[in-house]
Each structure stands twice: as structure tokens, then as C-alpha cells.
CSV table of C-alpha atoms and ligand atoms in Angstrom, one decimal:
chain,number,residue,atom,x,y,z
A,1,UNK,CA,84.7,100.6,112.1
A,2,UNK,CA,87.6,102.0,110.0
A,3,UNK,CA,90.6,99.7,109.7
A,4,UNK,CA,93.4,100.4,112.1
A,5,UNK,CA,96.8,101.7,111.0
A,6,UNK,CA,99.6,99.2,110.4
A,7,UNK,CA,101.9,98.9,113.4
A,8,UNK,CA,105.6,98.3,113.5
A,9,UNK,CA,107.9,97.7,116.5
A,10,UNK,CA,111.6,97.8,117.2
A,11,UNK,CA,111.7,95.3,120.1
A,12,UNK,CA,114.9,96.8,121.5
A,13,UNK,CA,117.1,99.8,121.0
A,14,UNK,CA,120.4,98.0,120.9
A,15,UNK,CA,122.8,98.2,118.1
A,16,UNK,CA,121.5,101.5,116.6
A,17,UNK,CA,123.6,102.7,113.7
A,18,UNK,CA,125.5,106.0,114.2
A,19,UNK,CA,124.0,109.3,113.1
A,20,UNK,CA,125.5,110.8,109.9
A,21,UNK,CA,124.2,114.1,108.6
A,22,UNK,CA,124.6,114.7,104.8
A,23,UNK,CA,126.7,117.6,103.7
A,24,UNK,CA,124.8,120.9,103.6
A,25,UNK,CA,122.2,119.8,106.2
A,26,UNK,CA,122.1,120.2,110.0
A,27,UNK,CA,120.3,118.3,112.7
A,28,UNK,CA,118.7,120.0,115.8
A,29,UNK,CA,115.9,119.5,118.3
A,30,UNK,CA,112.7,121.5,118.6
A,31,UNK,CA,112.7,125.1,119.6
A,32,UNK,CA,109.6,127.1,120.7
A,33,UNK,CA,108.2,128.7,117.6
A,34,UNK,CA,109.0,125.8,115.3
A,35,UNK,CA,105.4,125.1,114.7
A,36,UNK,CA,105.1,127.0,111.4
A,37,UNK,CA,108.1,125.1,110.0
A,38,UNK,CA,106.7,121.8,111.3
A,39,UNK,CA,103.4,122.5,109.6
A,40,UNK,CA,105.1,123.4,106.3
A,41,UNK,CA,106.8,120.0,106.3
A,42,UNK,CA,103.7,118.1,107.4
A,43,UNK,CA,101.4,119.7,104.8
A,44,UNK,CA,103.5,118.1,102.1
A,45,UNK,CA,103.1,114.5,103.3
A,46,UNK,CA,100.9,113.9,106.4
A,47,UNK,CA,97.5,115.6,105.9
A,48,UNK,CA,97.0,119.0,104.5
A,49,UNK,CA,95.3,121.1,107.1
A,50,UNK,CA,98.1,121.8,109.6
A,51,UNK,CA,98.2,125.2,111.1
A,52,UNK,CA,100.2,126.6,114.0
A,53,UNK,CA,97.2,126.5,116.2
A,54,UNK,CA,96.3,122.9,115.3
A,55,UNK,CA,99.9,121.8,115.7
A,56,UNK,CA,100.0,123.3,119.3
A,57,UNK,CA,96.7,121.8,120.1
A,58,UNK,CA,97.4,118.3,118.8
A,59,UNK,CA,101.1,117.9,119.0
A,60,UNK,CA,103.6,120.3,120.6
A,61,UNK,CA,101.3,121.5,123.4
A,62,UNK,CA,100.3,118.1,124.6
A,63,UNK,CA,101.8,115.8,127.2
A,64,UNK,CA,103.2,113.0,125.0
A,65,UNK,CA,105.3,115.5,123.1
A,66,UNK,CA,108.9,115.6,124.2
A,67,UNK,CA,110.6,118.8,123.0
A,68,UNK,CA,114.1,117.3,123.1
A,69,UNK,CA,112.8,114.2,121.3
A,70,UNK,CA,111.6,116.2,118.3
A,71,UNK,CA,114.2,116.6,115.6
A,72,UNK,CA,114.5,118.8,112.6
A,73,UNK,CA,116.8,118.5,109.7
A,74,UNK,CA,117.5,122.0,108.3
A,75,UNK,CA,119.2,123.4,105.3
A,76,UNK,CA,120.3,127.1,105.5
A,77,UNK,CA,118.0,127.3,108.6
A,78,UNK,CA,114.9,126.1,106.7
A,79,UNK,CA,113.3,123.0,108.3
A,80,UNK,CA,113.1,120.3,105.7
A,81,UNK,CA,112.4,117.1,107.6
A,82,UNK,CA,111.2,116.2,111.1
A,83,UNK,CA,110.2,113.4,113.4
A,84,UNK,CA,109.4,113.1,117.0
A,85,UNK,CA,109.4,110.8,120.0
A,86,UNK,CA,106.0,110.5,121.7
A,87,UNK,CA,105.8,109.3,125.2
A,88,UNK,CA,102.6,107.3,124.5
A,89,UNK,CA,103.3,103.7,125.4
A,90,UNK,CA,100.8,100.9,125.4
A,91,UNK,CA,100.1,99.9,128.9
A,92,UNK,CA,102.9,98.0,130.7
A,93,UNK,CA,105.5,98.6,128.0
A,94,UNK,CA,108.6,100.8,128.3
A,95,UNK,CA,108.4,102.0,124.7
A,96,UNK,CA,108.0,105.3,123.0
A,97,UNK,CA,106.4,106.1,119.6
A,98,UNK,CA,108.1,107.4,116.6
A,99,UNK,CA,105.7,110.0,115.3
A,100,UNK,CA,105.1,112.4,112.4
A,101,UNK,CA,108.1,111.5,110.2
A,102,UNK,CA,108.1,113.7,107.1
A,103,UNK,CA,110.5,115.3,104.6
A,104,UNK,CA,109.7,118.0,102.1
A,105,UNK,CA,109.5,116.6,98.6
A,106,UNK,CA,112.5,118.6,97.3
A,107,UNK,CA,114.7,117.0,100.0
A,108,UNK,CA,113.5,113.3,99.6
A,109,UNK,CA,115.7,110.6,98.3
A,110,UNK,CA,118.6,111.7,100.5
A,111,UNK,CA,117.9,109.5,103.6
A,112,UNK,CA,116.6,112.4,105.7
A,113,UNK,CA,113.6,110.3,106.8
A,114,UNK,CA,116.1,107.7,108.1
A,115,UNK,CA,118.2,110.4,109.7
A,116,UNK,CA,115.3,111.9,111.8
A,117,UNK,CA,113.9,108.5,112.7
A,118,UNK,CA,117.3,107.4,113.8
A,119,UNK,CA,117.8,110.6,115.9
A,120,UNK,CA,114.5,109.8,117.6
A,121,UNK,CA,115.6,106.2,118.3
A,122,UNK,CA,118.9,107.4,119.8
A,123,UNK,CA,116.9,109.9,122.0
A,124,UNK,CA,114.7,107.1,123.2
A,125,UNK,CA,117.6,104.8,124.0
A,126,UNK,CA,119.4,107.6,125.8
A,127,UNK,CA,116.3,108.3,127.9
A,128,UNK,CA,115.8,104.8,129.1
A,129,UNK,CA,113.1,103.5,126.8
A,130,UNK,CA,113.5,99.8,125.9
A,131,UNK,CA,111.6,99.7,122.6
A,132,UNK,CA,110.0,101.8,119.9
A,133,UNK,CA,106.8,101.5,118.0
A,134,UNK,CA,105.0,103.4,115.3
A,135,UNK,CA,101.8,103.5,113.2
A,136,UNK,CA,101.9,103.7,109.4
A,137,UNK,CA,99.7,103.3,106.3
A,138,UNK,CA,99.9,100.6,103.6
A,139,UNK,CA,100.7,103.2,100.9
A,140,UNK,CA,103.7,104.8,102.6
A,141,UNK,CA,106.3,102.6,100.9
A,142,UNK,CA,109.4,104.9,101.3
A,143,UNK,CA,108.6,105.3,105.0
A,144,UNK,CA,108.0,101.5,105.6
A,145,UNK,CA,111.2,100.7,103.7
A,146,UNK,CA,113.0,103.2,105.9
A,147,UNK,CA,111.6,101.7,109.1
A,148,UNK,CA,112.5,98.1,108.0
A,149,UNK,CA,116.0,99.2,107.3
A,150,UNK,CA,116.2,100.6,110.8
A,151,UNK,CA,115.2,97.2,112.4
A,152,UNK,CA,111.5,97.7,112.8
A,153,UNK,CA,109.3,94.7,112.1
A,154,UNK,CA,105.5,94.4,111.5
A,155,UNK,CA,103.4,93.9,114.6
A,156,UNK,CA,100.3,92.0,113.6
A,157,UNK,CA,97.8,93.7,115.9
A,158,UNK,CA,94.9,92.4,113.9
A,159,UNK,CA,94.4,89.3,111.8
A,160,UNK,CA,93.7,91.4,108.7
A,161,UNK,CA,97.1,93.0,109.0
A,162,UNK,CA,98.8,89.8,107.8
A,163,UNK,CA,97.1,90.2,104.4
A,164,UNK,CA,97.8,93.9,104.3
A,165,UNK,CA,101.5,93.3,105.1
A,166,UNK,CA,101.8,90.7,102.4
A,167,UNK,CA,100.6,93.3,99.9
A,168,UNK,CA,103.0,95.9,101.3
A,169,UNK,CA,106.0,93.5,101.0
A,170,UNK,CA,105.0,92.8,97.4
A,171,UNK,CA,105.5,96.5,96.7
A,172,UNK,CA,108.6,97.1,98.7
A,173,UNK,CA,111.2,95.1,96.9
A,174,UNK,CA,114.3,93.6,98.4
A,175,UNK,CA,116.0,95.4,101.2
A,176,UNK,CA,119.8,95.8,101.0
A,177,UNK,CA,121.5,93.4,103.4
B,1,COA,C1,109.0,108.9,104.7
B,1,COA,C2,109.9,109.9,104.0
B,1,COA,C3,110.4,110.9,105.1
B,1,COA,C4,111.1,109.2,103.5
B,1,COA,O1,111.9,110.1,102.7
B,1,COA,P1,113.4,109.8,102.4
B,1,COA,O2,114.2,109.7,103.6
B,1,COA,O3,113.8,110.9,101.4
B,1,COA,O4,113.3,108.4,101.8
B,1,COA,P2,113.6,107.9,100.3
B,1,COA,O5,112.8,108.6,99.3
B,1,COA,O6,115.1,107.9,100.1
B,1,COA,O7,113.1,106.4,100.3
B,1,COA,C5,113.5,105.5,101.4
B,1,COA,C6,113.6,104.1,100.8
B,1,COA,O8,112.4,103.8,100.1
B,1,COA,C7,112.7,103.4,98.8
B,1,COA,N1,111.6,103.9,97.9
B,1,COA,C8,111.2,105.1,97.7
B,1,COA,N2,110.1,105.1,96.9
B,1,COA,C9,109.8,103.7,96.7
B,1,COA,C10,108.9,103.0,95.9
B,1,COA,N3,107.9,103.7,95.3
B,1,COA,N4,108.9,101.7,95.9
B,1,COA,C11,109.9,101.0,96.6
B,1,COA,N5,110.8,101.6,97.3
B,1,COA,C12,110.8,103.0,97.4
B,1,COA,C13,114.0,104.2,98.5
B,1,COA,O9,114.7,103.6,97.4
B,1,COA,C14,114.7,104.1,99.8
B,1,COA,O10,115.3,102.8,99.9
B,1,COA,P3,116.7,102.5,100.6
B,1,COA,O11,116.4,102.8,102.1
B,1,COA,O12,116.9,101.0,100.4
B,1,COA,O13,117.7,103.4,100.0
B,1,COA,C15,109.2,110.7,102.9
B,1,COA,O14,108.9,109.7,101.9
B,1,COA,C16,108.0,111.4,103.3
B,1,COA,O15,108.0,112.5,103.8
B,1,COA,N6,106.8,110.8,103.0
B,1,COA,C17,105.5,111.5,103.3
B,1,COA,C18,105.2,111.4,104.8
B,1,COA,C19,105.2,109.9,105.2
B,1,COA,O16,104.7,109.0,104.6
B,1,COA,N7,105.6,109.7,106.5
B,1,COA,C20,105.6,108.5,107.2
B,1,COA,C21,104.5,108.4,108.1
B,1,COA,S1,104.4,106.9,108.9
């Protein structure tokens, strides 16, 4: 069986930092027709085969997708980063998933991943969710560092994940306090 993705949780949505948008960028939620822009972003960082049809079939056209919980950072109207809230909780938990966080390479290094993730967390808090969770991969160091900085912690859903997380932390370096 293939190994499961690493899991992180933010056990509550209290004390979220405020949202600040860097100069030259804007933050907005999903609008119908955003699929092409979403695919352009995803094809730079989460898989390579995203098409408008596949996006509708697997993401924007399916129940866990929350249009107002999907955020885009734009620059001169071009979508450059995105993340969404997914109403996909494990049974018995009032949590939502942070899903599909990605920024175009030319716009990385400016905290846009943090911005879209934080916008999703604010959305979740404002819509009555109590916690957030996400899946990620061992090699996604900038993403994991972003999530740690926003109060997510590893959720050891399998014994093997303790070893995997030790290796991740060895790569991550110290987080600013
Ligand atoms: C995740 C993503 C959106 C973050 O982009 P970003 O907001 O521009 O983030 P940055 O490049 O500024 O990096 C975030 C942090 O990781 C650090 N970082 C980046 N590369 C690193 C590396 N190789 N080793 C250690 N730390 C690293 C940065 O210094 C920054 O640290 P800080 O928060 O203390 O300032 C972007 O990397 C991306 O789109 N990746 C591909 C898709 C992906 O992996 N998505 C996550 C799916 S779970």
C-alpha cells in the first residue's frame, strides 16, 4: 500500500494573525470561470495535468468545495496564488481542510502561501469550524514551514510518520519565534 501523506492540524482557530496583503497584490475569493487560472497555478506546483475539465470534475464542481472559501491572490488581475477550504472533515470532528495551496514560482518568496492559507483559516473560523487540518508531502519544505508558522502541528496518523517528521524537521531549520 502506498504511504499516506503527512497530516497536520491546527487544533483550534483562535488567535489567528491579521491578514496583510503585500503592495501590488490583491486578495479575492473564487469566481465562476476561475478554473483556467487555478490550473495555471497548480500546474507549477501540485501535479502537471490540470485542465479546466479536470478541475471542475475533481475540485470546483464537487461538494467539499466552498466557493467563498477558495482564495486567489492576484497581480494586475492575474491569479498568482491560491488555496481553498474543503468541507471534508474526519467523522465527528468540526474541522475543515486547507487544500491545494500553491503560488506561481515567479511570485514565491513573498509570503503569498501564508496569505492564502491564513485567508482560508479566517474563513473557517468565521463559518463556525473549530479546527483545521491538511495533508502534505515530506519534500514540501516551504509549505510545511508556512504551516508551522501558522500554528499547525504534525498529526502522527501512522507510526512511520514519526520518523518521516524527524527527517522533515532536520531539513526545515529553526522557525522564527
Ligand atoms: C507552498 C508555497 C505556496 C509557499 O510559497 P511562499 O509563500 O512563496 O513561501 P516561501 O518561498 O516564502 O517559503 C516559506 C518559508 O519556507 C522557507 N523556505 C523556502 N525554501 C526553503 C528550503 N529549501 N529550506 C528551508 N526553508 C525554506 C522560507 O524561508 C520561508 O520561511 P519563513 O516563513 O520563515 O519566512 C510554494 O512553495 C508553492 O507553491 N509550492 C508548490 C506547491 C506546494 O508545495 N503546495 C503545498 C501543498 S501541501
